[in-house]
Every structure is written in C-alpha cells, then in structure tokens.
Tab-separated table of C-alpha atoms and ligand atoms in Angstrom:
chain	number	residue	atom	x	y	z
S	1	UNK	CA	-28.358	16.471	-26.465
S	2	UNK	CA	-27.778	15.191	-22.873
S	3	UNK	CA	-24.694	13.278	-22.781
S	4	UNK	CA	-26.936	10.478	-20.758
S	5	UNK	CA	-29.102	10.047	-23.777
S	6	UNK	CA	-26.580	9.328	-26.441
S	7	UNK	CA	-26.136	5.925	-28.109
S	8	UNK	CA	-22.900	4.659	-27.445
S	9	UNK	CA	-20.335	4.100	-30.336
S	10	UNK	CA	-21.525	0.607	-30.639
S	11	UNK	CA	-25.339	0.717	-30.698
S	12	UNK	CA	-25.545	3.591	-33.160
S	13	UNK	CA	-22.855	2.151	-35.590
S	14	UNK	CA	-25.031	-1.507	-35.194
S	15	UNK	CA	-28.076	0.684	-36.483
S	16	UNK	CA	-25.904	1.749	-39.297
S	17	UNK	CA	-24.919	-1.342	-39.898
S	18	UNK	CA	-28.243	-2.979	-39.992
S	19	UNK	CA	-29.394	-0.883	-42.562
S	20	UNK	CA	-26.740	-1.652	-44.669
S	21	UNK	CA	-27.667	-5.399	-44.441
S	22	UNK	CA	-31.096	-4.716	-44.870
S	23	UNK	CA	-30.596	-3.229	-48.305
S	24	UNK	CA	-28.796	-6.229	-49.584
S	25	UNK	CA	-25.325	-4.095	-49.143
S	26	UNK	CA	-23.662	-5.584	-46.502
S	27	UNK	CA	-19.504	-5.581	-47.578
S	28	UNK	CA	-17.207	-7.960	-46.140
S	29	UNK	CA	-13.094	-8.336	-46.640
S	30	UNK	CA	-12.409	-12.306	-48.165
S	31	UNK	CA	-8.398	-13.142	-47.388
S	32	UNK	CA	-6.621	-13.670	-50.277
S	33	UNK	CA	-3.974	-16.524	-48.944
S	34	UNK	CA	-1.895	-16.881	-52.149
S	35	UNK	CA	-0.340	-14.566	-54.718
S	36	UNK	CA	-2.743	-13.355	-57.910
S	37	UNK	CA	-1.236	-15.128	-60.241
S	38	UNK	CA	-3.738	-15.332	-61.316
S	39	UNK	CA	-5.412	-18.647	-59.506
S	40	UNK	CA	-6.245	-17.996	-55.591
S	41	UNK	CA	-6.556	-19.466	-52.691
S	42	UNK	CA	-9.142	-18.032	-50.941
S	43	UNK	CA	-10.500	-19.682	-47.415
S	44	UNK	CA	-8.358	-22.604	-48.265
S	45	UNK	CA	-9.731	-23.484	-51.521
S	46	UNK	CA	-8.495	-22.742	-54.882
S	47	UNK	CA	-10.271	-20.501	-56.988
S	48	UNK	CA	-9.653	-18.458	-60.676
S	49	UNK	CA	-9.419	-14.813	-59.938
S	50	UNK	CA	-11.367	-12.689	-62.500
S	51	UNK	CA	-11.949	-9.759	-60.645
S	52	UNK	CA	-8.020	-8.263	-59.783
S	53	UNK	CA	-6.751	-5.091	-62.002
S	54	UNK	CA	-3.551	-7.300	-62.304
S	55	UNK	CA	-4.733	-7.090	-65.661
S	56	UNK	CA	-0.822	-7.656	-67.300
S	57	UNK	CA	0.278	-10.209	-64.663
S	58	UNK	CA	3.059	-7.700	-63.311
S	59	UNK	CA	2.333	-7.926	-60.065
S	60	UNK	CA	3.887	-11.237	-60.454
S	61	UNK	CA	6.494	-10.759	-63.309
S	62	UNK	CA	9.801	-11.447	-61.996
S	63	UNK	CA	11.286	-8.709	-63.376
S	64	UNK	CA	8.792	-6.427	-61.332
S	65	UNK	CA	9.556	-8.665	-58.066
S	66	UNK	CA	13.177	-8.587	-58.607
S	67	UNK	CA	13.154	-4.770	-58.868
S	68	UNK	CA	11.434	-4.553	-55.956
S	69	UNK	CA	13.389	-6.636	-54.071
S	70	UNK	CA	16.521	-5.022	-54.646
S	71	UNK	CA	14.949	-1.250	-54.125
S	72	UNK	CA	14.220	-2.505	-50.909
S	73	UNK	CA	18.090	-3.770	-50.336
S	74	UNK	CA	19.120	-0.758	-51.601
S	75	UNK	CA	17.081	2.115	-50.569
S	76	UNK	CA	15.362	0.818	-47.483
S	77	UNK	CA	11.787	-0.810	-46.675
S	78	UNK	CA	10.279	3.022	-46.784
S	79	UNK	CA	10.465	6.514	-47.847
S	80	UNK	CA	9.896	7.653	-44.259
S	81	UNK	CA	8.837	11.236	-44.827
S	82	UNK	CA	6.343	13.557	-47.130
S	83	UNK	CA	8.368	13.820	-50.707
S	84	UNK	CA	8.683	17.659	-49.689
S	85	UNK	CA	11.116	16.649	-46.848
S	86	UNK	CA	13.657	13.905	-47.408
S	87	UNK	CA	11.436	11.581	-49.079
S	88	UNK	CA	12.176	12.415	-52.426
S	89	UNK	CA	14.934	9.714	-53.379
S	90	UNK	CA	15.883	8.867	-56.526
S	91	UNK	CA	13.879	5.897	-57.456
S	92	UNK	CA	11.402	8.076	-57.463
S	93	UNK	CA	12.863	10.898	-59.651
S	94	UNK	CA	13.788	8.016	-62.055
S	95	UNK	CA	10.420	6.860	-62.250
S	96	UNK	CA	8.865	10.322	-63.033
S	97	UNK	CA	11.256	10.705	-65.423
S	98	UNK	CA	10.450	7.598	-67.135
S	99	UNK	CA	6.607	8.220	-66.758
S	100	UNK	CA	7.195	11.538	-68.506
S	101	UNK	CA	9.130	10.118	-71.406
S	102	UNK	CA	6.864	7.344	-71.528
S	103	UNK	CA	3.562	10.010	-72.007
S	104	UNK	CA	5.417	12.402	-74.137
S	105	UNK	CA	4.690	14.798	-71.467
S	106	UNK	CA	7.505	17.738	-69.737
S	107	UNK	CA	7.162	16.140	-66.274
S	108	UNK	CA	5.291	13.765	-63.988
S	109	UNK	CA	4.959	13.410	-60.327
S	110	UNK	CA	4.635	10.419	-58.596
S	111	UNK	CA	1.414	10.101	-55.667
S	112	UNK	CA	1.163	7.279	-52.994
S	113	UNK	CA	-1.993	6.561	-54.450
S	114	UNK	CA	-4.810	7.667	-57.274
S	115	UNK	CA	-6.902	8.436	-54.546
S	116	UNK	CA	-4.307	11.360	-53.356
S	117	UNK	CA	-3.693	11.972	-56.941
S	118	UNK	CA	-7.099	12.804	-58.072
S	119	UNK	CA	-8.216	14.664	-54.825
S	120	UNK	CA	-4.807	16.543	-54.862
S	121	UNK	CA	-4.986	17.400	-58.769
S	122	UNK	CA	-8.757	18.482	-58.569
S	123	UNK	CA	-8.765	20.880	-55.425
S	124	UNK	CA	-5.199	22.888	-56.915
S	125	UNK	CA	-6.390	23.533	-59.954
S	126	UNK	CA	-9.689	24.314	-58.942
S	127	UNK	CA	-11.599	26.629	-56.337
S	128	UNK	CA	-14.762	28.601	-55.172
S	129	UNK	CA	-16.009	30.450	-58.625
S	130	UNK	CA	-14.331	27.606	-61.062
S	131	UNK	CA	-16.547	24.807	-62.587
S	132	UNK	CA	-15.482	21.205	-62.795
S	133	UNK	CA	-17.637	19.212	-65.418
S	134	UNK	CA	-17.203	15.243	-64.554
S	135	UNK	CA	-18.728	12.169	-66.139
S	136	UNK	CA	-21.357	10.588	-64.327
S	137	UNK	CA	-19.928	7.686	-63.879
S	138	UNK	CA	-16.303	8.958	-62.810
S	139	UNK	CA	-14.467	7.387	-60.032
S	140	UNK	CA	-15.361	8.254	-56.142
S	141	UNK	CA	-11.503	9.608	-56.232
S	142	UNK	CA	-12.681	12.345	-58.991
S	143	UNK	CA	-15.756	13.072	-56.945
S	144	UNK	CA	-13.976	13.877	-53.345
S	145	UNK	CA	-11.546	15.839	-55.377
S	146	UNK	CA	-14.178	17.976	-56.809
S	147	UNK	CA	-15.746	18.062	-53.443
S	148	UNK	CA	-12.774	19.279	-51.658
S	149	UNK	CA	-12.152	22.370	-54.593
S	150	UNK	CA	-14.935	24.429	-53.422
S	151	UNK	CA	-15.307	25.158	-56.982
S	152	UNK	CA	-19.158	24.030	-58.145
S	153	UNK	CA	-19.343	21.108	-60.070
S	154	UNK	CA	-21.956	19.780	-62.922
S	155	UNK	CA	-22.161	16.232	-63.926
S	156	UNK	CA	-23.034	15.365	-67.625
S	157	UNK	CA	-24.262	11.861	-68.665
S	158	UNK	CA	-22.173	9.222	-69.013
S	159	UNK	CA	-20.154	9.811	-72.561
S	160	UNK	CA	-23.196	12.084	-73.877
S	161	UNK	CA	-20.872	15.190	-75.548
S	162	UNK	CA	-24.029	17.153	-76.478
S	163	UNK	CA	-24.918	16.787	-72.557
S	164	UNK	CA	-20.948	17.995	-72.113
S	165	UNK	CA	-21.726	20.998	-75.013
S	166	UNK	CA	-24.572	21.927	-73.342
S	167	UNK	CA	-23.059	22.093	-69.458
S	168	UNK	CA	-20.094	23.932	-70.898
S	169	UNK	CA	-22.408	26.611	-72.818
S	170	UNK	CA	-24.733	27.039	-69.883
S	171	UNK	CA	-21.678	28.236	-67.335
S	172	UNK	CA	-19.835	30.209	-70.001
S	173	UNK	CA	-19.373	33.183	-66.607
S	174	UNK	CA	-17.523	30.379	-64.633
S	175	UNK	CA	-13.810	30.798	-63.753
S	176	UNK	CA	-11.297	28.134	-64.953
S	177	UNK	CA	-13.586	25.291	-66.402
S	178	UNK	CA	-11.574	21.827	-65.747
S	179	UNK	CA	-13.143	18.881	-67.652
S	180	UNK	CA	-12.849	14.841	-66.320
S	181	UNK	CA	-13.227	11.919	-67.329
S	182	UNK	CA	-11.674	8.589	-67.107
S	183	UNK	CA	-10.199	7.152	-70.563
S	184	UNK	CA	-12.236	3.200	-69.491
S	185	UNK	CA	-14.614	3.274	-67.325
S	186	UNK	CA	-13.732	0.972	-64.303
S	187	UNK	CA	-16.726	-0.738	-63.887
S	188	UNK	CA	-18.095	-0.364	-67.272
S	189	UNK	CA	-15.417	-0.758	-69.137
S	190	UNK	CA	-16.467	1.180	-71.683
S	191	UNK	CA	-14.316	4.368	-73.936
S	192	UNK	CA	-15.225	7.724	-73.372
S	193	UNK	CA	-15.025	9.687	-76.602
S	194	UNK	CA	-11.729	11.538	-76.161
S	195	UNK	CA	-11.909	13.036	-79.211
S	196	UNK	CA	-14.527	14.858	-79.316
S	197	UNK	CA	-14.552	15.661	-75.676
S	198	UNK	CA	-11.009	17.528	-76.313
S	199	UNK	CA	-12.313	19.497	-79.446
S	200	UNK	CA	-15.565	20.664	-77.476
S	201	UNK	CA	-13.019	21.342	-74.061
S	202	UNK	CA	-10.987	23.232	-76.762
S	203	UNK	CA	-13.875	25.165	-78.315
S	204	UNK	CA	-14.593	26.182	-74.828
S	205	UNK	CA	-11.116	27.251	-73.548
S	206	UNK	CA	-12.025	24.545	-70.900
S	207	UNK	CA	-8.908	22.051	-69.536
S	208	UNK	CA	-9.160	18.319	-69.733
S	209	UNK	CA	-8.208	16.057	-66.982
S	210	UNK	CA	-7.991	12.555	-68.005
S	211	UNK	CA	-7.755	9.327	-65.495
S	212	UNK	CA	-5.876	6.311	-67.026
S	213	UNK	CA	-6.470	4.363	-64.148
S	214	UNK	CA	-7.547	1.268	-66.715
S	215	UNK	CA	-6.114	2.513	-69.719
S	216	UNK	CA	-2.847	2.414	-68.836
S	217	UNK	CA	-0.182	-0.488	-69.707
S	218	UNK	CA	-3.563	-1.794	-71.723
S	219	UNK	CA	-4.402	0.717	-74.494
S	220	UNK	CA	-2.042	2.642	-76.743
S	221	UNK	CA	1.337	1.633	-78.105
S	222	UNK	CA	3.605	1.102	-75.674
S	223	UNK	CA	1.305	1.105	-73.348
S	224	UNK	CA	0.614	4.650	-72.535
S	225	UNK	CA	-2.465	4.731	-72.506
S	226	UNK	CA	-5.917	5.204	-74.362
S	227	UNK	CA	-5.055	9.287	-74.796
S	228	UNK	CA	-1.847	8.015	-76.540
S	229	UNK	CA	-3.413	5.629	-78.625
S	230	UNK	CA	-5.615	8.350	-80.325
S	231	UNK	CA	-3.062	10.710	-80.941
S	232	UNK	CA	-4.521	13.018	-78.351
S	233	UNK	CA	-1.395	13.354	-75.735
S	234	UNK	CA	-1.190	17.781	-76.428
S	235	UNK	CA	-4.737	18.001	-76.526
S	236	UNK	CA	-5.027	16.628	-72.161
S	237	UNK	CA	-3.845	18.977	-69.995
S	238	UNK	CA	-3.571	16.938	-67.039
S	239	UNK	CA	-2.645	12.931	-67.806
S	240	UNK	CA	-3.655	10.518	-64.257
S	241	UNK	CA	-2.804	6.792	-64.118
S	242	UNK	CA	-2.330	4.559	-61.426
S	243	UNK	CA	0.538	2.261	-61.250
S	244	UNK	CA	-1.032	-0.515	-59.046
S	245	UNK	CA	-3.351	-1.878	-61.634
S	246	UNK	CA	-1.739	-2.590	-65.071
S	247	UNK	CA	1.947	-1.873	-63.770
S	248	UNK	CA	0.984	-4.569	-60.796
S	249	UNK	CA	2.712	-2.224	-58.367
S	250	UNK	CA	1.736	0.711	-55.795
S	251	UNK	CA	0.555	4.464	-56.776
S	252	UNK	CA	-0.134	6.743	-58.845
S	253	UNK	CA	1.492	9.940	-61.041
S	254	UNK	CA	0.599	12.637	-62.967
S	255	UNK	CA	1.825	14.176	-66.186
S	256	UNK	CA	1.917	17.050	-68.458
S	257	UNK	CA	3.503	20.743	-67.900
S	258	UNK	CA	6.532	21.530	-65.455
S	259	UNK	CA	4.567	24.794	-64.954
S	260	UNK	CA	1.607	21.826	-63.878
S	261	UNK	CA	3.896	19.835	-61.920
S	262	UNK	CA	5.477	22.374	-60.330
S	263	UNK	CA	2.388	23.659	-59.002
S	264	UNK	CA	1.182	20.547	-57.441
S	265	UNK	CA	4.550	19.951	-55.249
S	266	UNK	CA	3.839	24.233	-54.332
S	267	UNK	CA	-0.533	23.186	-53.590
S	268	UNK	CA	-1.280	19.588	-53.337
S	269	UNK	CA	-1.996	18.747	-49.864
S	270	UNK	CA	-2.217	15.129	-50.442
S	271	UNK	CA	1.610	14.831	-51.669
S	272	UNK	CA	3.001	17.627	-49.219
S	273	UNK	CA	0.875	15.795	-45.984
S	274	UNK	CA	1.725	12.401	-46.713
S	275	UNK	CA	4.759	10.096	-46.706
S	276	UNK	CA	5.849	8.868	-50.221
S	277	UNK	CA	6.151	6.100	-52.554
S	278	UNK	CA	7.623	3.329	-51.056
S	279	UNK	CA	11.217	2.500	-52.932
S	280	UNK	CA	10.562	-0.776	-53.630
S	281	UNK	CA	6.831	0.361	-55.132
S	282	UNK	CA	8.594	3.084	-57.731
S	283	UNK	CA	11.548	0.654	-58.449
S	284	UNK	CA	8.693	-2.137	-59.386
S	285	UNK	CA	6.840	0.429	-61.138
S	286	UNK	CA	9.637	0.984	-63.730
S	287	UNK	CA	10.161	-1.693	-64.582
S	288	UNK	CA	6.774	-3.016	-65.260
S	289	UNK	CA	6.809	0.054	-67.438
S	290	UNK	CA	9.889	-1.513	-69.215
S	291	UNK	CA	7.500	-4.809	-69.916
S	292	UNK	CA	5.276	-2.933	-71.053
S	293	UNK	CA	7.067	-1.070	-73.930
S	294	UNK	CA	9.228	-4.159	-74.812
S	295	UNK	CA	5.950	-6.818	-74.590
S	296	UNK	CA	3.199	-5.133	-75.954
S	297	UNK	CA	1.803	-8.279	-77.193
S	298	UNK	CA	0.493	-8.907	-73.404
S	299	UNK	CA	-2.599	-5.947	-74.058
S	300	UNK	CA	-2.945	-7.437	-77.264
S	301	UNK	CA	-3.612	-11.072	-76.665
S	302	UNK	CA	-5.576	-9.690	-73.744
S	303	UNK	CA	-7.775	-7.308	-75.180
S	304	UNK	CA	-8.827	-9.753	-78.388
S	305	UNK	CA	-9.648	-12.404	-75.653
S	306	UNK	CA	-12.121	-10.117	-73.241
S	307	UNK	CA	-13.463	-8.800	-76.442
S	308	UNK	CA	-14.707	-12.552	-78.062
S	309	UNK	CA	-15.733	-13.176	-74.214
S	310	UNK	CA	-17.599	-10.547	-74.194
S	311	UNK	CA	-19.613	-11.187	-77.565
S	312	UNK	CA	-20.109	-14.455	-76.360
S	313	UNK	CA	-21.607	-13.784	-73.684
S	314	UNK	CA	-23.825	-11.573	-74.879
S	315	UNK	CA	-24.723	-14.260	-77.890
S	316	UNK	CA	-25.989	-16.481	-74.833
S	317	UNK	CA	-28.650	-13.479	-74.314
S	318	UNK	CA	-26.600	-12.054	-71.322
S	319	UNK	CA	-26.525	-8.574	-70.982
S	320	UNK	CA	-23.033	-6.568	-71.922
S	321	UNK	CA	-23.747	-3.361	-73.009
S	322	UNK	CA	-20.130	-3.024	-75.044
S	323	UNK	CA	-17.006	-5.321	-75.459
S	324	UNK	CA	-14.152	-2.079	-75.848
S	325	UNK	CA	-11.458	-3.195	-72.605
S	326	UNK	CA	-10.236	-5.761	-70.276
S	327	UNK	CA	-13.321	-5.176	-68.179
S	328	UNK	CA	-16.474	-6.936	-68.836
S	329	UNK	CA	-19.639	-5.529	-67.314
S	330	UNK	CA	-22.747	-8.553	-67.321
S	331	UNK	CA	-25.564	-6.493	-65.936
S	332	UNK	CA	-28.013	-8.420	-63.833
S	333	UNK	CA	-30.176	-5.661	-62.332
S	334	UNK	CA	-30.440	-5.734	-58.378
S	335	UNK	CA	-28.254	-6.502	-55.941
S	336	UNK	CA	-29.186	-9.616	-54.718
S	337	UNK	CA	-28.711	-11.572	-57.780
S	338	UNK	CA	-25.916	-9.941	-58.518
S	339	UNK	CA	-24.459	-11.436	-55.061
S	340	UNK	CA	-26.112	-14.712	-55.277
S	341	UNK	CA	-24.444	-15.084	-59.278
S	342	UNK	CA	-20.960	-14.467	-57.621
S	343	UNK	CA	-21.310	-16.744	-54.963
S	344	UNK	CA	-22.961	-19.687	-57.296
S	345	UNK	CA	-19.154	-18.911	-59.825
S	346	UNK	CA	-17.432	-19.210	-56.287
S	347	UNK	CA	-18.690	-22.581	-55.313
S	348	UNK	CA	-17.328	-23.792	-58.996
S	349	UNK	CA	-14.304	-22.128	-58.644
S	350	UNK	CA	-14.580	-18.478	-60.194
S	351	UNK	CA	-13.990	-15.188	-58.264
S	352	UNK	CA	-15.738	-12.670	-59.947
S	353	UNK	CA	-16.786	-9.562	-58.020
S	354	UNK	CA	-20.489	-8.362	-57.887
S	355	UNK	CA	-20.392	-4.892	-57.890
S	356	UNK	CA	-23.704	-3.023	-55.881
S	357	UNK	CA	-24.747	0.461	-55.607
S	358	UNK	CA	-23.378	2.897	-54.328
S	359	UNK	CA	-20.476	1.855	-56.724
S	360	UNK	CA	-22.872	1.874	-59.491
S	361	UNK	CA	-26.475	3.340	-59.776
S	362	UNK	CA	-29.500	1.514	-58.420
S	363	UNK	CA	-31.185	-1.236	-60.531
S	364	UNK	CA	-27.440	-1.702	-62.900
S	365	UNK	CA	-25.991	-4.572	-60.349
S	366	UNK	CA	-23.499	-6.733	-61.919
S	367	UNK	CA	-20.639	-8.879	-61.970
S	368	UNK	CA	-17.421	-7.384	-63.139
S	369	UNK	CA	-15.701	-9.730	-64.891
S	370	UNK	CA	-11.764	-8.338	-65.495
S	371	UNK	CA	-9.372	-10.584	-67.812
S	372	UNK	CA	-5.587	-10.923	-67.429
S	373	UNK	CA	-3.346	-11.655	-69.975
S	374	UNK	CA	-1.952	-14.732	-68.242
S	375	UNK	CA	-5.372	-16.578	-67.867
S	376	UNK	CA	-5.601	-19.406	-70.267
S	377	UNK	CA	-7.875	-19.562	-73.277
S	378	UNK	CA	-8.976	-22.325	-71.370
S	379	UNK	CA	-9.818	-20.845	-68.343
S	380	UNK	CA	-11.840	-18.412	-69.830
S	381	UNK	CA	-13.712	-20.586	-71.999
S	382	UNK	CA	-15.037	-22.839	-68.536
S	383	UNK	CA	-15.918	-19.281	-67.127
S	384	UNK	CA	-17.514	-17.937	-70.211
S	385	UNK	CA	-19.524	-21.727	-69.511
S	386	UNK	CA	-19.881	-21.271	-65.834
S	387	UNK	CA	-21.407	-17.262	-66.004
S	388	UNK	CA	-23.626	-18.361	-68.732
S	389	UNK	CA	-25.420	-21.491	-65.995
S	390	UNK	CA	-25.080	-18.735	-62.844
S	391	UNK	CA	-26.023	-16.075	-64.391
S	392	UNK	CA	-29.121	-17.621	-66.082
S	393	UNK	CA	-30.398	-20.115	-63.735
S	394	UNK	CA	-33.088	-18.207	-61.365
S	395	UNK	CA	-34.401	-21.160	-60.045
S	396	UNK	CA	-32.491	-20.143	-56.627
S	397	UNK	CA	-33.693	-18.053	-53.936
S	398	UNK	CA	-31.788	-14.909	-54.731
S	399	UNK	CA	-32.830	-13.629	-51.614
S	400	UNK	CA	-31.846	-16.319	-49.619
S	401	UNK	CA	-28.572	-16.691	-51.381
S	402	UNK	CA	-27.404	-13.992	-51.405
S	403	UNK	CA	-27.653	-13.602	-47.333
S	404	UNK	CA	-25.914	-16.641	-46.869
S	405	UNK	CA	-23.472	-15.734	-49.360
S	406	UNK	CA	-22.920	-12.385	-47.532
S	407	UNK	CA	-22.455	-13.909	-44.323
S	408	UNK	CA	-20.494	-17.495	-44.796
U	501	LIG	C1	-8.521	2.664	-58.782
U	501	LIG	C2	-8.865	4.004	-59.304
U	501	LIG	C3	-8.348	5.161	-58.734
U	501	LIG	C4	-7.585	5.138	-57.438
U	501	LIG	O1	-6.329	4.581	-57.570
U	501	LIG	P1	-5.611	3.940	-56.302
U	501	LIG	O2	-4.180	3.942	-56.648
U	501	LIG	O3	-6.183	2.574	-56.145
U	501	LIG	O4	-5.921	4.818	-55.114
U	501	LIG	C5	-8.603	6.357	-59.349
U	501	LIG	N1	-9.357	6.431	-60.467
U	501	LIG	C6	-9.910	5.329	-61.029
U	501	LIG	C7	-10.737	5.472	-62.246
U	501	LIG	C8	-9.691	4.082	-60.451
U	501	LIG	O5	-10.266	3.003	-60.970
C-alpha cells in the first residue's frame, strides 16, 4: 500500500474502537480510590465491592501488610533483574520453599505473574508434534500458552470427560499429551471433575496441568487447594496458583518435580526475560500463606455463605447454574443487560462486575458476583435483595442503559 493512503494510527484505531462500542463491548478502567477492604470508594462515592479475588481479605490483613512492609525495608522496593541474574534473593527462595511444603510437592518456582506462569509452563513442556487438550472454558493465560507451544491443541467441552476420553483416544499418534484445566472456573465458578480427569489422563499416559488460580487459599485443608482437598496432589503433574487472588498479594508459582522445576528456570522464557517478584510481593505472599494454614475457618465461613447466596438467588428464579465456590455466576444472557444490571447495583451501592464476551461465549452475559470472607452476613443479605430488584426489573431501556452506563 502507498504510504499516502494509509490511515493514520488514530483513525484506524477509532474504527476499531467504534466497533467495539457498537457491539455493546466497549471496556473502560473505574479508579478504585480506597483500599478493598472490602467497601470502596469509587468516583468519590462509597460502594460494596463484590467483584475483587480478595476473596480471604489478605490483601488487607495486617500481617500480610506488615510483611510487606518490612521486605521492602529490608530487601529493597524491587528485585531489579530476571531471577536468572541477581534477582533471585531469598524471600523468594523462602517462599518456594514454603509453597512446596505447603503442596506436598519437591519444588516450586515463583512467576511475576499467572499470566507468565501459564504461557511459560505450556510452551516448555510442549512443542510442534505434542497435543495440549484444554477445557473450553480455560483462562486466556492457558490459551496464549498453548498458542505459543507450537504443539496443536484440541478443546473438549467444558467438564464433559467422555468429550476429554474421546479427544485423548482420537490423537493416540501425538507426542507428549499435556492435559489443562483450572480446579474453579473463574467466571463460572464451577469444579472440574479432577478425579476422573486424572484417572482418564492416567489411562492415557497423558500429563495433567492444573490452574489453582481460585482454588487456592479457598479449597482444601490448609488451603492448598481444590487438588489437595481430593487427595489428588501425585496424580497432577504440574500444580499453578496465583498468589494475588486468595493470598491478596502479587504472582504466581508452580509446583511439582525438581526434574519440572528445574526445567522451567533451563526453558521458560517468561521467568528468564523478565524481572522478578518484587520482595515485598513474596514476603506478603508467605505470610498470607501462614493465615491461611493457621485460619482456615476464613474459606469456611466463606464458602457456606456464597453457597446459601447462591441458592437463594436462584430460589428468586434467577439463573445460577451451580453454587460449588466463592464465585457466583447469575446469567442474564446478552451484554447489554448484563451492563445495565451492574450499573442499576452501582447506583445502590454494589460493585459487581458484568462480565461480556469475549471473556465468556456469546449469549452467557452475566454478573460475577465474588464473596469475601470479611463481608458481613449483612451485606450480603441487602445484595442478595438488591440483585434480585436489578436483575429482574426489565422495565429499563437496557439499551439505553447500558450506553450511558458505559460512558458516565
Ligand atoms: C487470574 C488468572 C490467571 C492469571 O494470573 P495473574 O497473576 O493475574 O496474571 C491465570 N489463570 C486463571 C484461571 C486466572 O483466573
């Protein structure tokens, strides 16, 4: 093309743009001005934040600040370089170790995010003439990963093992077969059947990769996770979590092997090409890991409130296809009133994210509703109130709402 003739940067991304808004997808940032703790202020006004993965209150524990405060003292306000050159300090080789001990696993290494950790994870294990087999529903992370392997990659329906059986006997030729899933879904909320998808990946000589990203500090006792909690921890080859959900801090790590761990420092670009864990992030990471073990009446109380919110929710004839986790899915169907729901819980004080394709498939809008353990029983009960008038009056212009909502 003629250089003459080309759009410049700005009238071709406005295109893009417009688009976007057109479909009802239009994405904004909103300024949190307060900690999440977990009521907000959010442009000047108060609101009740449902819709953080602070789902222990750790990101606000003292003991987590504290930590984090004096890693930061101590160690410095960065790591400074990759892990593979002098950023390896010894918060962090503390925290793996803990991590380890904490998953019954050899070894763990610490990632700057779950992003890097999933994407590093997926394209060393993996390459050209290998098969990954993901969940449908598996995170964008898990997806890019897969993507950047070169290997080829079949997706089986969501938590549908005779879909998985059948994938796995149809590419019996393929190389190394590595299985994923996440433990909960993140915006469903739902369990996948770890189980059975470890006896079929075992049948098959296939490994399983597991992402805790929501499991984590939630399920299992102490807190490891949903894999621990069903006595499945030899049967996962490769263990993910996140520690800036749950753990309320920054990160990510994975576990299992030495031989495993030792081959990601050797192969994963996204932990040799990248500076590492903050001190003060691993430092708060432990010890929310600490509050964990020693509190593990936090996931309790927290998963026997989302689940009675969840069943009454449906009772009032909305739609929640299961009540298993700390997430809450209320489908509403298209985007718009999806939106125009969130913004009506705003106005009386709720924050609850609507979540739109592409995050989830076409037609399955909804608001995500995600509990912490230090809302009130109170708090929930006026939004269990509040969803039940949004999310069932249609007497609004959904349309209409829903633009305004998008650009006040
Ligand atoms: C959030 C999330 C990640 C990414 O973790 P970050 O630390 O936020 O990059 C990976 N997998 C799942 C399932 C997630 O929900």
């Amino acid at each position: 093309m003629p250089a003459g003739s080309r759009p410049s940067l700005d009238d071709a991304l406005g295109r893009d743009l417009a688009e976007v808004e057109a479909a009802g997808l239009w994405r904004e940032l909103r300024e949190i001005e307060s900690a999440q703790d977990p009521s907000v202020v959010l442009r000047g006004r108060e609101v009740l934040l449902f819709c953080s993965n602070n789902y222990l209150g750790l990101a606000c524990h003292p003991e987590v600040v504290e930590a984090a405060r004096l890693a930061t003292a101590r160690w410095g306000a960065s790591s400074v370089s990759s892990r593979l050159v002098s950023g390896h300090m010894t918060v962090h080789a503390e925290l793996e170790d803990k991590i380890a001990r904490w998953k019954n696993q050899e070894a763990a290494l610490v990632f700057s995010t779950g992003y890097q950790a999933n994407i590093g994870v997926i394209s060393s294990l993996t390459g050209p003439g290998d098969l990954i087999v993901s969940d449908e529903l598996n995170h964008a992370s898990i997806i890019d990963g897969a993507r950047l392997s070169k290997a080829a990659t079949v997706v089986y329906r969501h938590n549908d093992l005779e879909d998985l059986e059948r994938v796995l006997c149809e590419n019996r030729g393929a190389g190394r077969v590595l299985v994923v899933t996440e433990s909960v879904f993140s915006m469903d909320g739902d369990l996948a059947p770890l189980a059975d998808i470890s006896k079929a990946c075992r049948l098959h000589g296939a490994w399983l990769m597991v992402d805790e990203a929501h499991g984590a500090g939630v399920f299992g006792k102490r807190g490891a996770g949903l894999v621990q909690e069903l006595g499945l921890e030899s049967q996962v080859q490769v263990h993910m979590g996140t520690l800036g959900k749950a753990l309320g801090s920054f990160g990510a790590y994975v576990t299992g092997s030495r031989t495993l761990v030792d081959l990601l420092v050797n192969k994963a670009r996204s932990i040799i090409y990248t500076t590492a864990l903050p001190p003060s992030a691993a430092a708060a990471a432990l010890a929310a890991i600490q509050v964990v073990e020693r509190e593990p009446q936090r996931a309790a109380g927290l998963l026997a409130r989302a689940t009675s919110l969840a069943l009454a929710l449906r009772d009032a004839g909305l739609e929640v296809p299961n009540a298993d986790s700390q997430i809450i899915p209320v489908l509403l169907g298209d985007a718009a009133r999806a939106v125009a729901t969130a913004d009506k819980l705003r106005a009386r004080g709720f924050y609850v994210a609507a979540i739109r394709p592409p995050t989830v498939a076409r037609g399955t809008s909804r608001l995500r509703v995600s509990l912490m353990a230090t809302h009130t029983s109170q708090e929930i009960n006026s939004l269990r109130d509040a969803i039940i008038d949004c999310a069932l009056d249609d007497s609004a212009d959904t349309n209409t709402a829903a633009k305004n909502g998008a650009r006040a």
